[in-house]
Amino acid sequence: MKQALTALAALAATALGACTQQRQPGTDVEQRIDSLMAQMTIEEKVALCHAQSKFTSPGVPRLGVPELHYSDGPHGVRAEINWDDWGYAGWSNDSCTAFPALTALASTFNPELSFAYGDALGEESLYRGKDVILGPGVNIYRTPLNGRNFEYMGEDPYLASVMVVPYVKGVQRHGVATSVKHFALNNQELWRGHINVEVSDRALREIYLPAFRAAVVEGGAWTVMGAYNKLRGQHCCHNELLINKILKGEWAFDGAVITDWGGAHDTREAALNGLDIEMGSWTNGLTSSMALAYDNYYLARPYLDALRKGELPMSTLDDKVRRILRLMFRTSMSRRTHGIMGGARHSATARAVANEGIVLLKNSGGFFPLDTTTQMTIAVIGQNATRCMTLSGGSSELKARYEVSPLDGIRAQFPQARVVYSMGYAGGPSAYGREIPSPLDADSLLQAAVETARTADVVIFVGGLNKSHLQDCEAGDRVSLGLPFGQDRLIGELKAANPRLGVVLVSGNAVAMPWVDSVDGIVQAWYLGSEAGHAIADVLSGRVNPSGKLPISFPVALTDVGAHSFGPIAYPGDSINEKYLEDILVGYRWHDTRNIRPLFAFGHGLSYTTFALTDISLQSAQCTAAQTIRLTARLTNTGSRSGAEVVQVYVGKPDSKVTRAAKELKAFGKYRLDAGQSATVSIELPAERLAYFDEGSQQWTVEPGAYDIMVGTASDNIADTLRVDIR
Ligand code: BGC
């Protein structure tokens, strides 16, 4: 048996341990910072703390300190933006490899692939002259309506933590900083600029912060991006609790905090509460006094004036400057190579992540894979089979060097088949921030698709969401869980016209599936970037055996979601405040604790082979909070082709003195086995992972007593439950 490493990821993984060492600040670097600071004027120091263009902040030209260059993030290096406004610069040398969206990366449950992803992205960032890449995003998936869920790593804090760390290390080993975003609680786009989140300490610590902590403490992230929203009455970009107390205090973060673009609102708070770099204020084009606009930033002249008058302590400035110079020594002033753009290796990484990220949700009667050797007619229906998905969606959109559409991918891998296409529905022109209805006649599109489907041997519907406003797109949330543009009706009509119907969903969010029982197969394909079509066709044709697992729950209805169970104050809020009343019970934690059956559960994902998980046992049924729970199991590939399975370990605490979720993911491992092969799997679970955050003592606490250790291959497919006693 071997861990499910692609050869590619294995290569990259060898560098994992050595990642950031040479760029950790030593006394040498700190002395050089001292020396630079001693030579800098107060004006030069303040200048470092704010933008000089949309995506750069200044250096100290007189002392040879270079400016910092930033780029979105998080799925590739964004095309160049104009110096002073949001328009694209129109360069012809600024395209990139589009990597799969982070939901797809999370679905791989494969940290080695996350490292390979970060590694390739770091190389491309460097090639494009970037010092800071604005990602990864690890806001927790709280509601399927959040327009930006596709940029994040799902609903589980442990999974997101495990997956974010290698990404950070992979990027930063190239001397390019990550900016882990959006810190914190930016769990919706609606009213993101001002909504005030009220959340308990437990939910904050147990659900919303762990992935940020992992990125900083384990991954060594060099920058963190503040969120637009407020927490407990204070904007997150200069939030005393989040930045000073937790990030820079408890987590000892020694890097720089950057605003989200336009996320600063107050000079005094920004100065005192740990904001280091202000970006994107006056984001609407700097219409008045262009030359001086950057000087008017909260951390520009107003800050300088307050420092000069003694209204704000000089120590705040020195701390910011030290952190910014440290960031520069790690990036622009470090010894680094020139990077790599594109090429077969980056395409292979994108395809490997896409392959492992695709989740086979349903497969009745072995509908998938489709036979590539017969001369059948395949009707591909649906706009997402041809629509460019690397554009749109907001700041994460990319100018991809190429993008293989699902239709082209299918045509390439079914050379014997006659592949016919009909659009079926129209999702409207791509738009960010605007809803543009399609001018096409929906009924005619539907009729044409039904006719195309009727005579085919098999129908593959490729639909889902797209990246237009109110779909999977920044600056707005979806308006319902249902598929838009009449797709439910279309799927029903297709089924009536042709009984052999498979569905491929391209989306970054869960959708309702009133037709779930009537279709033969369902593939969740996320947004897969440059290699999308190839990766989808790999799975449809069986060239790749799917092994992705859902990093989110698919609810049957919105009312089954914790955040939607307490009225509008819990989501989307009353436009001023929002209360996270479901508390720690987010995603499957809510479903399982309240006995609500999801449509597809967190951790679910089928394979073209079958696995048996047996002989699950604990090395010891007792341990202390400081020890590690060790368990073994026998995993057998009982089917006829090789494949990979994710063994998932969930924990529950019966009779806890605090509210607990019925189960929480606390460990997992992904294993590849040949047909018929069997292996013993060992998983370690440090007992400290069983801790809850005690609000009284403000400490992580492992409650003594009995815990249920549930081992399975999905949150709703537990093979065995064992008891462990923590003394
Ligand atoms: C987004 C960030 C992004 C920034 C710069 C903001 O609107 O929220 O995620 O990095 O713009 O484009």
XYZ file of C-alpha atoms and ligand atoms in Angstrom:
739
model
C 0.000 0.000 0.000
C 1.143 3.531 -0.564
C -0.154 6.907 0.436
C -2.109 8.433 -2.420
C 0.727 10.501 -3.722
C 0.994 11.268 -7.352
C 4.580 11.021 -8.512
C 4.430 14.740 -8.907
C 3.250 15.470 -5.420
C 5.801 13.054 -4.036
C 8.545 15.008 -5.714
C 7.309 18.240 -4.285
C 6.764 16.700 -0.891
C 10.447 15.983 -0.454
C 10.946 19.689 -0.015
C 8.180 20.017 2.538
C 10.309 19.967 5.642
C 12.910 22.380 4.409
C 10.465 24.978 3.252
C 10.921 28.278 4.931
C 13.992 27.794 7.004
C 16.393 30.077 5.211
C 13.912 32.911 5.317
C 13.087 32.766 8.996
C 14.338 35.929 10.633
C 17.602 35.406 12.454
C 19.557 37.944 14.430
C 21.297 38.810 11.217
C 18.076 39.911 9.539
C 16.857 41.664 12.668
C 20.136 43.591 12.820
C 19.801 44.615 9.204
C 16.283 45.792 9.972
C 17.630 47.801 12.935
C 20.215 49.362 10.728
C 17.711 50.303 8.025
C 15.277 51.705 10.547
C 17.994 53.840 12.072
C 18.496 55.503 8.710
C 14.834 56.050 7.874
C 12.905 59.259 8.375
C 9.463 59.134 9.935
C 7.965 60.010 6.526
C 9.731 57.064 4.923
C 8.493 54.775 7.671
C 4.879 55.891 7.326
C 5.096 55.499 3.556
C 5.757 51.769 3.984
C 2.419 51.357 5.742
C 0.099 52.083 2.840
C -0.409 51.548 -0.868
C 1.124 53.619 -3.622
C -1.018 51.992 -6.316
C -3.782 49.411 -6.487
C -1.387 46.489 -6.002
C 1.946 47.864 -4.785
C 3.204 49.530 -1.635
C 6.367 51.603 -1.571
C 9.879 50.722 -0.559
C 12.523 53.218 0.512
C 14.078 54.271 -2.798
C 16.846 56.304 -1.146
C 18.056 53.230 0.734
C 17.562 50.738 -2.087
C 14.604 49.047 -0.420
C 12.284 47.813 -3.196
C 8.532 48.252 -3.316
C 6.223 45.299 -2.655
C 4.141 43.819 -5.463
C 0.893 42.051 -4.625
C -1.467 39.955 -6.719
C -4.614 37.917 -6.305
C -4.837 34.860 -5.590
C -5.716 32.291 -4.639
C -6.042 30.019 -7.720
C -3.361 31.544 -9.920
C -1.647 34.879 -10.522
C -4.198 37.462 -11.618
C -3.731 39.618 -14.704
C -2.137 43.038 -14.154
C -4.396 45.787 -12.843
C -3.916 49.481 -13.679
C -1.796 51.529 -11.343
C -4.591 53.734 -10.057
C -7.883 52.059 -10.886
C -9.498 48.644 -11.090
C -9.254 48.291 -14.846
C -7.056 45.618 -16.358
C -3.804 46.935 -17.735
C -4.197 44.970 -20.952
C -0.723 43.494 -20.957
C -0.039 40.540 -23.203
C 2.429 38.811 -20.894
C 0.267 38.393 -17.789
C -1.561 35.112 -18.235
C -1.068 32.133 -15.952
C -1.913 28.526 -15.225
C -5.349 28.437 -13.624
C -5.282 25.961 -10.768
C -8.479 24.388 -9.419
C -10.514 26.394 -6.927
C -9.728 25.765 -3.280
C -12.927 23.765 -2.712
C -11.561 21.275 -5.238
C -8.183 21.264 -3.523
C -9.867 20.579 -0.167
C -11.830 17.720 -1.762
C -8.626 15.863 -2.540
C -8.040 15.304 1.195
C -4.436 15.084 0.030
C -1.995 17.486 1.713
C 0.812 16.500 -0.649
C -1.216 17.828 -3.548
C -1.755 21.032 -1.610
C 1.999 21.427 -1.368
C 2.410 20.776 -5.091
C -0.290 23.388 -5.766
C 1.423 26.010 -3.590
C 4.793 25.128 -5.061
C 3.623 25.703 -8.643
C 1.725 28.843 -7.704
C 4.801 30.194 -5.930
C 6.859 29.665 -9.077
C 4.306 31.466 -11.233
C 4.009 34.337 -8.741
C 7.747 34.769 -8.779
C 7.908 34.718 -12.541
C 5.356 37.501 -12.610
C 7.401 39.536 -10.146
C 5.022 39.223 -7.214
C 6.093 39.367 -3.590
C 2.742 38.632 -1.976
C 0.054 36.357 -3.374
C -3.355 37.170 -1.901
C -4.468 33.764 -0.713
C -5.223 31.115 0.387
C -8.722 31.706 1.730
C -9.867 29.672 4.696
C -13.146 31.224 5.752
C -15.413 28.442 6.917
C -18.341 27.408 4.735
C -21.232 28.503 6.927
C -23.972 28.836 4.336
C -24.237 27.504 0.781
C -25.366 30.967 -0.280
C -21.973 32.612 0.305
C -20.831 33.833 -3.098
C -17.175 33.184 -2.305
C -17.267 29.673 -0.901
C -15.448 28.393 -3.975
C -12.326 30.283 -2.843
C -12.257 28.528 0.528
C -11.505 25.075 1.903
C -14.875 23.889 3.103
C -16.808 23.638 6.337
C -14.468 21.704 8.584
C -11.742 23.463 10.587
C -9.540 20.396 10.836
C -9.624 19.600 7.128
C -8.995 23.239 6.213
C -6.098 23.353 8.697
C -4.440 20.250 7.304
C -4.866 21.444 3.721
C -3.794 25.066 4.155
C -0.406 24.448 5.743
C 1.300 22.768 2.748
C -0.129 25.389 0.380
C 1.511 28.124 2.455
C 4.812 26.260 2.618
C 4.721 25.466 -1.075
C 4.305 29.099 -2.084
C 6.669 30.602 0.465
C 9.604 28.327 -0.279
C 9.997 30.477 -3.383
C 10.322 33.720 -1.447
C 6.751 34.758 -2.178
C 4.505 35.501 0.793
C 1.021 34.108 1.159
C -1.709 36.291 2.604
C -4.140 34.098 4.458
C -7.580 35.601 4.117
C -10.040 36.933 5.180
C -9.244 37.170 8.880
C -11.897 36.472 10.075
C -15.605 35.614 9.863
C -16.060 36.850 6.296
C -18.569 34.065 5.776
C -20.879 35.906 3.410
C -20.583 38.548 0.734
C -23.843 40.318 1.417
C -23.057 43.449 3.474
C -19.494 42.222 3.818
C -18.140 45.741 4.252
C -19.979 46.482 7.463
C -21.902 43.518 8.861
C -21.082 43.054 12.550
C -20.680 39.419 13.533
C -21.628 38.324 17.031
C -20.167 34.891 17.678
C -19.342 32.976 20.833
C -15.754 32.482 21.920
C -16.184 28.755 21.384
C -17.392 28.997 17.816
C -14.704 31.557 17.061
C -11.935 29.370 18.447
C -13.220 25.935 17.485
C -14.705 26.634 14.049
C -13.617 29.920 12.501
C -10.000 30.380 13.627
C -8.222 26.987 13.533
C -7.303 27.130 9.833
C -5.876 30.632 10.235
C -3.934 29.475 13.255
C -2.567 26.474 11.375
C -1.543 28.665 8.433
C 0.314 31.005 10.776
C 1.683 28.701 13.463
C 2.380 25.562 11.422
C 2.604 27.000 7.930
C 4.546 30.100 8.933
C 2.447 32.458 6.767
C 4.202 35.803 6.328
C 1.118 37.941 5.902
C -2.527 37.791 6.910
C -5.301 39.749 5.213
C -7.969 41.267 7.453
C -11.644 40.816 6.608
C -14.075 43.550 5.560
C -16.707 42.777 8.185
C -16.778 43.651 11.862
C -16.397 41.376 14.846
C -18.009 42.545 18.080
C -18.368 46.089 16.867
C -14.886 46.621 15.434
C -13.720 46.212 11.847
C -11.617 43.084 11.454
C -8.770 44.914 9.708
C -8.031 46.740 12.942
C -9.620 44.505 15.504
C -7.981 44.429 18.907
C -9.134 40.911 19.761
C -8.316 39.291 16.437
C -5.029 40.967 15.642
C -3.383 42.121 18.832
C -4.631 39.542 21.281
C -4.936 36.398 19.189
C -2.820 36.700 16.022
C 0.142 38.684 17.271
C -0.232 37.756 20.930
C -1.227 34.140 21.347
C 0.005 32.937 17.951
C 3.169 35.069 18.025
C 2.685 36.077 14.384
C 5.768 38.052 13.325
C 4.591 38.962 9.808
C 2.484 41.798 8.471
C -1.273 42.297 8.617
C -2.668 43.713 5.377
C -6.131 45.147 4.934
C -8.535 43.701 2.519
C -8.735 46.296 -0.243
C -10.590 49.193 1.310
C -10.947 47.464 4.671
C -9.413 50.241 6.832
C -11.748 52.731 8.466
C -9.948 54.550 11.223
C -6.420 55.876 11.771
C -6.294 55.423 15.505
C -7.608 51.866 15.497
C -5.375 50.965 12.564
C -2.353 52.360 14.368
C -3.063 50.751 17.714
C -4.716 47.476 16.759
C -2.023 45.892 14.694
C -2.802 46.789 11.083
C 0.505 47.057 9.225
C -0.304 47.775 5.575
C -3.363 49.625 4.264
C -4.391 48.768 0.720
C -7.242 49.663 -1.575
C -8.842 52.548 0.317
C -10.840 54.777 -2.023
C -11.163 51.891 -4.355
C -13.423 53.627 -6.814
C -10.734 55.087 -8.978
C -9.261 57.841 -6.841
C -11.345 60.378 -8.638
C -10.310 63.479 -6.726
C -6.782 64.794 -6.192
C -5.219 61.785 -7.821
C -1.681 62.770 -6.950
C -2.344 62.913 -3.244
C -4.924 60.212 -2.802
C -2.575 57.667 -1.280
C -1.371 60.330 1.141
C -4.899 60.527 2.446
C -5.060 56.897 3.512
C -5.730 56.320 7.199
C -2.175 55.081 7.655
C -0.678 57.925 5.590
C -0.777 61.643 6.406
C -3.409 61.386 9.160
C -1.158 58.833 10.880
C 1.938 60.954 10.341
C 0.198 63.981 11.806
C -0.951 62.071 14.864
C 2.533 60.650 15.410
C 4.111 64.068 15.123
C 1.662 65.553 17.600
C 2.355 62.707 20.010
C -1.269 61.531 19.815
C -0.141 58.071 18.779
C 2.982 56.365 20.078
C 5.993 56.053 17.769
C 6.324 52.448 18.926
C 3.258 51.555 16.847
C 5.030 52.792 13.724
C 8.290 51.057 14.531
C 6.511 47.759 15.059
C 4.767 48.035 11.679
C 7.956 49.018 9.879
C 9.890 46.166 11.439
C 7.259 43.690 10.284
C 7.144 45.158 6.774
C 10.924 45.099 6.434
C 10.910 41.517 7.714
C 8.394 40.695 4.993
C 10.723 42.303 2.465
C 13.739 40.355 3.697
C 11.670 37.202 3.274
C 10.520 38.142 -0.213
C 11.729 41.019 -2.370
C 15.054 41.335 -0.519
C 15.716 37.611 -0.216
C 17.867 35.577 -2.532
C 15.396 33.932 -4.847
C 15.157 32.597 -8.360
C 13.160 34.058 -11.201
C 10.259 31.653 -11.113
C 8.593 29.575 -13.777
C 5.452 30.277 -15.768
C 3.259 27.579 -17.254
C 4.734 24.450 -18.738
C 3.844 20.790 -18.583
C 4.713 20.427 -14.913
C 2.280 23.117 -13.776
C -0.412 21.728 -16.065
C 0.191 18.303 -14.579
C -0.190 19.710 -11.070
C -3.419 21.452 -12.032
C -4.729 18.232 -13.582
C -3.665 16.049 -10.650
C -5.467 18.316 -8.175
C -8.517 18.451 -10.423
C -8.521 14.663 -10.839
C -8.411 14.017 -7.120
C -10.774 16.870 -6.281
C -13.689 15.688 -8.404
C -16.308 13.975 -6.232
C -18.486 11.170 -7.557
C -21.710 11.759 -5.655
C -23.940 9.099 -7.153
C -23.396 6.212 -9.555
C -26.429 3.974 -10.031
C -25.751 0.649 -11.664
C -22.194 1.564 -12.553
C -23.393 4.286 -14.967
C -19.937 5.893 -14.880
C -17.377 5.359 -16.270
C -18.629 5.502 -19.827
C -17.111 3.105 -22.321
C -14.562 4.860 -24.509
C -14.341 2.064 -27.063
C -17.864 2.017 -28.490
C -19.180 4.133 -31.321
C -22.044 5.672 -29.397
C -23.581 9.106 -29.570
C -22.986 11.189 -26.454
C -25.221 14.229 -26.070
C -23.465 16.835 -23.967
C -26.039 19.361 -22.787
C -25.606 22.500 -20.714
C -23.865 25.827 -20.875
C -21.201 24.891 -18.370
C -19.828 22.390 -20.893
C -18.431 25.303 -22.886
C -18.428 28.308 -20.605
C -15.122 29.830 -19.557
C -14.956 29.524 -15.790
C -11.579 31.055 -15.050
C -12.982 34.505 -15.845
C -15.496 36.248 -13.557
C -16.217 35.508 -9.933
C -14.483 38.631 -8.647
C -10.911 39.178 -7.589
C -9.986 35.504 -8.027
C -10.640 35.597 -11.782
C -7.722 34.666 -13.963
C -6.421 35.269 -17.449
C -5.639 31.623 -18.073
C -3.017 30.688 -20.648
C -5.547 28.091 -21.746
C -8.684 26.459 -20.404
C -9.952 23.098 -21.607
C -13.763 23.070 -21.587
C -15.650 19.955 -20.473
C -16.952 19.532 -24.034
C -13.452 19.590 -25.522
C -12.203 17.263 -22.814
C -14.976 14.770 -23.525
C -14.403 14.970 -27.292
C -10.707 14.257 -26.780
C -11.221 11.213 -24.591
C -14.085 9.616 -26.478
C -12.575 9.461 -29.963
C -14.879 6.624 -31.026
C -18.025 8.447 -30.029
C -20.060 11.021 -31.883
C -20.274 13.867 -29.377
C -23.114 16.316 -30.005
C -23.720 19.467 -28.007
C -26.676 21.628 -27.141
C -26.567 24.596 -24.769
C -29.864 23.798 -23.040
C -30.069 26.923 -20.898
C -28.446 30.340 -20.822
C -26.702 31.641 -17.754
C -26.339 35.200 -18.979
C -23.171 37.008 -19.951
C -20.328 36.907 -17.453
C -20.602 39.753 -15.029
C -18.998 40.748 -11.778
C -21.188 42.940 -9.653
C -24.056 43.046 -12.132
C -26.836 40.680 -12.967
C -27.276 40.480 -16.724
C -30.136 38.282 -17.911
C -29.641 36.298 -21.066
C -31.398 37.624 -24.170
C -31.786 34.068 -25.473
C -35.158 32.321 -25.590
C -35.160 29.750 -22.777
C -37.902 27.552 -24.252
C -36.184 27.195 -27.616
C -32.905 26.329 -25.937
C -34.637 23.679 -23.873
C -36.461 22.191 -26.855
C -33.292 22.012 -28.922
C -31.502 20.247 -26.061
C -34.303 17.748 -25.588
C -34.237 16.911 -29.298
C -30.476 16.447 -29.157
C -30.805 14.184 -26.137
C -33.615 12.072 -27.567
C -31.541 10.324 -30.199
C -28.324 9.943 -28.223
C -27.129 6.766 -26.534
C -26.274 8.640 -23.395
C -26.769 12.192 -22.100
C -24.272 14.101 -20.003
C -25.706 17.289 -18.558
C -23.003 19.787 -17.558
C -24.590 22.548 -15.505
C -24.435 24.038 -12.048
C -23.622 27.615 -11.166
C -21.351 30.069 -12.912
C -19.299 32.994 -11.744
C -21.737 35.780 -12.506
C -23.221 38.041 -9.861
C -25.498 36.159 -7.424
C -23.913 32.841 -8.391
C -20.411 31.906 -7.233
C -19.139 35.457 -7.276
C -17.613 37.998 -4.947
C -19.654 40.938 -3.635
C -22.972 39.120 -3.544
C -24.574 35.965 -2.206
C -26.745 33.476 -4.015
C -30.449 34.024 -3.571
C -31.479 30.390 -3.226
C -30.103 26.860 -2.991
C -31.754 25.829 -6.249
C -30.049 25.602 -9.598
C -30.605 28.800 -11.612
C -31.613 29.357 -15.247
C -34.309 26.664 -15.353
C -31.878 23.782 -15.043
C -34.130 21.650 -12.804
C -36.850 21.694 -15.434
C -34.323 20.993 -18.169
C -32.932 17.964 -16.296
C -36.473 16.621 -15.902
C -37.159 17.020 -19.626
C -33.844 15.424 -20.564
C -34.641 12.417 -18.399
C -38.036 12.067 -20.051
C -36.375 12.190 -23.472
C -33.561 9.786 -22.689
C -33.365 7.431 -19.710
C -29.555 7.350 -19.635
C -28.667 10.633 -17.954
C -25.605 11.638 -15.968
C -25.071 15.060 -14.388
C -21.808 16.958 -13.997
C -22.122 19.933 -11.655
C -19.679 22.773 -12.064
C -20.047 24.933 -8.965
C -18.300 26.023 -5.812
C -21.356 25.508 -3.674
C -23.926 22.908 -2.768
C -27.112 23.062 -4.804
C -30.570 21.555 -4.304
C -31.256 18.476 -6.426
C -34.972 17.753 -6.688
C -34.036 15.329 -9.501
C -31.460 13.404 -7.462
C -33.306 10.086 -7.581
C -34.064 10.169 -11.279
C -30.595 10.625 -12.754
C -28.074 7.801 -13.056
C -24.913 9.489 -11.953
C -23.809 12.792 -10.417
C -20.289 14.203 -10.508
C -19.370 17.288 -8.468
C -16.681 18.965 -10.533
C -16.167 22.365 -8.806
C -14.177 24.968 -10.789
C -11.126 23.159 -12.058
C -9.112 25.796 -13.902
C -6.987 25.277 -17.010
C -7.283 21.495 -17.022
C -11.002 21.336 -16.194
C -12.187 19.513 -19.308
C -9.384 16.985 -19.281
C -9.892 16.225 -15.611
C -13.649 15.792 -15.965
C -13.217 13.543 -18.999
C -10.572 11.553 -17.083
C -13.232 10.671 -14.530
C -16.111 10.159 -16.972
C -13.976 7.816 -19.048
C -12.501 5.945 -16.099
C -8.950 6.950 -16.969
C -8.956 8.259 -13.420
C -10.793 6.537 -10.621
C -12.426 9.301 -8.553
C -11.293 9.681 -4.963
C -12.487 13.158 -3.961
C -14.547 13.612 -0.820
C -16.947 16.435 -0.046
C -15.388 19.169 2.116
C -18.914 20.542 2.573
C -22.338 19.101 3.260
C -25.008 19.199 0.593
C -28.255 19.936 2.464
C -31.622 18.879 1.067
C -33.014 22.349 1.738
C -31.709 25.641 3.109
C -33.806 25.158 6.238
C -31.569 22.174 7.036
C -28.550 24.457 7.426
C -27.654 25.676 10.927
C -27.146 29.281 9.847
C -30.604 29.292 8.225
C -32.418 27.860 11.211
C -32.714 30.937 13.374
C -34.298 33.497 11.074
C -32.680 36.416 9.300
C -30.677 37.636 12.301
C -28.506 34.511 11.960
C -28.258 34.935 8.186
C -27.872 37.391 6.547
C -28.327 39.597 9.623
C -30.408 42.748 9.886
C -27.900 44.629 7.710
C -26.077 45.901 10.792
C -25.668 42.883 13.066
C -25.613 39.159 12.536
C -25.675 36.501 15.243
C -24.087 33.110 14.677
C -26.786 31.375 16.695
C -25.974 27.876 15.459
C -22.737 28.422 17.374
C -20.290 25.522 16.898
C -22.812 23.425 14.977
C -21.726 24.317 11.455
C -22.178 22.021 8.440
C -22.289 18.323 9.279
C -21.957 19.178 12.954
C -25.460 20.630 12.715
C -26.908 17.799 10.623
C -25.564 14.985 12.732
C -26.357 16.573 16.079
C -29.912 17.441 15.034
C -30.491 14.190 13.147
C -31.065 15.923 9.833
C -30.232 13.809 6.821
C -28.163 15.677 4.271
C -28.510 15.133 0.547
C -24.822 14.243 0.444
C -22.794 14.223 3.621
C -19.462 15.800 4.424
C -16.699 13.335 3.557
C -18.856 11.471 1.023
C -17.388 10.489 -2.321
C -17.684 7.300 -4.369
C -15.124 5.352 -6.335
C -15.262 2.961 -9.293
C -13.960 0.329 -6.931
C -15.194 -0.632 -3.480
C -13.401 -0.656 -0.157
C -13.949 -2.512 3.078
C -12.776 -1.042 6.347
C -12.482 -3.742 8.995
C -10.569 -4.775 12.114
C -10.588 -1.290 13.561
C -8.832 -1.261 16.875
C -7.216 1.034 19.367
C -3.756 0.391 20.681
C -5.030 1.383 24.092
C -8.514 2.205 25.320
C -7.111 4.652 27.841
C -4.744 7.573 27.650
C -4.006 10.990 29.068
C -4.663 14.319 27.403
C -0.974 14.597 26.634
C -0.773 11.263 24.864
C -1.649 10.114 21.375
C -4.505 7.785 20.517
C -3.261 5.242 18.000
C -5.620 3.216 15.916
C -5.226 0.683 13.189
C -7.646 -0.691 10.621
C -7.594 -3.014 7.681
C -8.465 -1.357 4.409
C -9.203 -3.671 1.497
C -9.880 -2.787 -2.088
C -12.705 -5.245 -2.719
C -13.384 -4.136 -6.277
C -11.756 -4.699 -9.607
C -9.664 -1.602 -10.185
C -7.095 0.346 -8.238
C -8.320 3.356 -6.355
C -7.845 5.573 -3.337
C -9.907 5.804 -0.188
C -9.914 8.331 2.637
C -10.143 6.848 6.094
C -11.815 9.444 8.299
C -11.706 9.549 12.086
C -14.460 11.438 13.878
C -14.783 12.031 17.596
C -17.814 12.571 19.812
C -18.071 13.130 23.544
C -21.133 11.592 25.177
C -22.246 13.307 28.389
C -20.054 16.317 27.902
C -20.590 19.225 30.229
C -20.673 21.555 27.221
C -22.542 21.392 23.926
C -20.737 19.086 21.535
C -21.266 18.123 17.970
C -22.285 14.485 17.523
C -19.062 14.012 15.611
C -16.100 16.071 14.501
C -13.345 15.150 12.065
C -10.076 14.837 13.960
C -7.815 12.776 11.686
C -7.766 11.266 8.210
C -5.470 9.498 5.795
C -5.721 8.799 2.080
C -4.534 5.448 0.777
C -4.193 3.990 -2.695
C -4.702 0.258 -3.145
C -4.646 -1.984 -6.170
C -7.622 -4.222 -6.881
C -7.806 -6.922 -4.246
C -5.043 -5.376 -2.190
C -5.383 -5.070 1.547
C -3.330 -3.102 4.014
C -3.139 -2.126 7.628
C -3.702 1.556 8.100
C -2.352 3.363 11.164
C -3.707 6.704 12.230
C -2.507 8.846 15.089
C -4.764 11.178 16.960
C -3.102 13.338 19.605
C -5.603 13.547 22.447
C -5.166 17.321 22.612
C -7.308 17.457 19.448
C -10.260 16.457 21.622
C -10.089 19.760 23.490
C -12.896 22.290 23.524
C -12.394 25.988 24.169
C -13.492 26.719 27.692
C -15.035 30.175 27.712
C -14.657 30.596 31.473
C -10.932 29.942 31.682
C -10.313 31.021 28.053
C -8.239 27.858 27.685
C -8.347 24.783 25.490
C -9.456 21.977 27.770
C -9.544 18.223 27.321
C -12.459 17.004 29.360
C -11.697 13.686 31.053
C -13.944 10.706 30.429
C -15.249 8.583 27.593
C -15.041 9.581 23.924
C -16.457 7.852 20.879
C -13.933 7.343 18.113
C -15.829 6.808 14.872
C -13.886 5.453 11.917
C -15.302 5.393 8.442
C -15.108 6.619 4.869
C -17.621 9.482 5.148
C -19.323 11.331 7.993
C -22.420 9.244 7.257
C -20.589 5.996 6.662
C -18.971 4.926 9.910
C -17.575 1.410 9.897
C -17.028 1.134 13.630
C -17.181 3.166 16.815
C -14.707 2.576 19.612
C -14.522 3.990 23.115
C -11.489 5.674 24.545
C -11.167 6.917 28.063
C -9.170 10.048 28.704
C -7.886 10.191 32.242
C -11.110 40.851 -1.974
C -9.775 40.224 -1.659
C -8.805 40.548 -2.735
C -8.690 42.061 -2.872
C -7.740 42.522 -3.935
C -10.973 42.332 -2.280
O -12.173 42.848 -2.756
O -12.001 40.661 -0.901
O -9.908 38.845 -1.492
O -7.569 39.969 -2.461
O -9.971 42.583 -3.197
O -8.248 42.246 -5.197
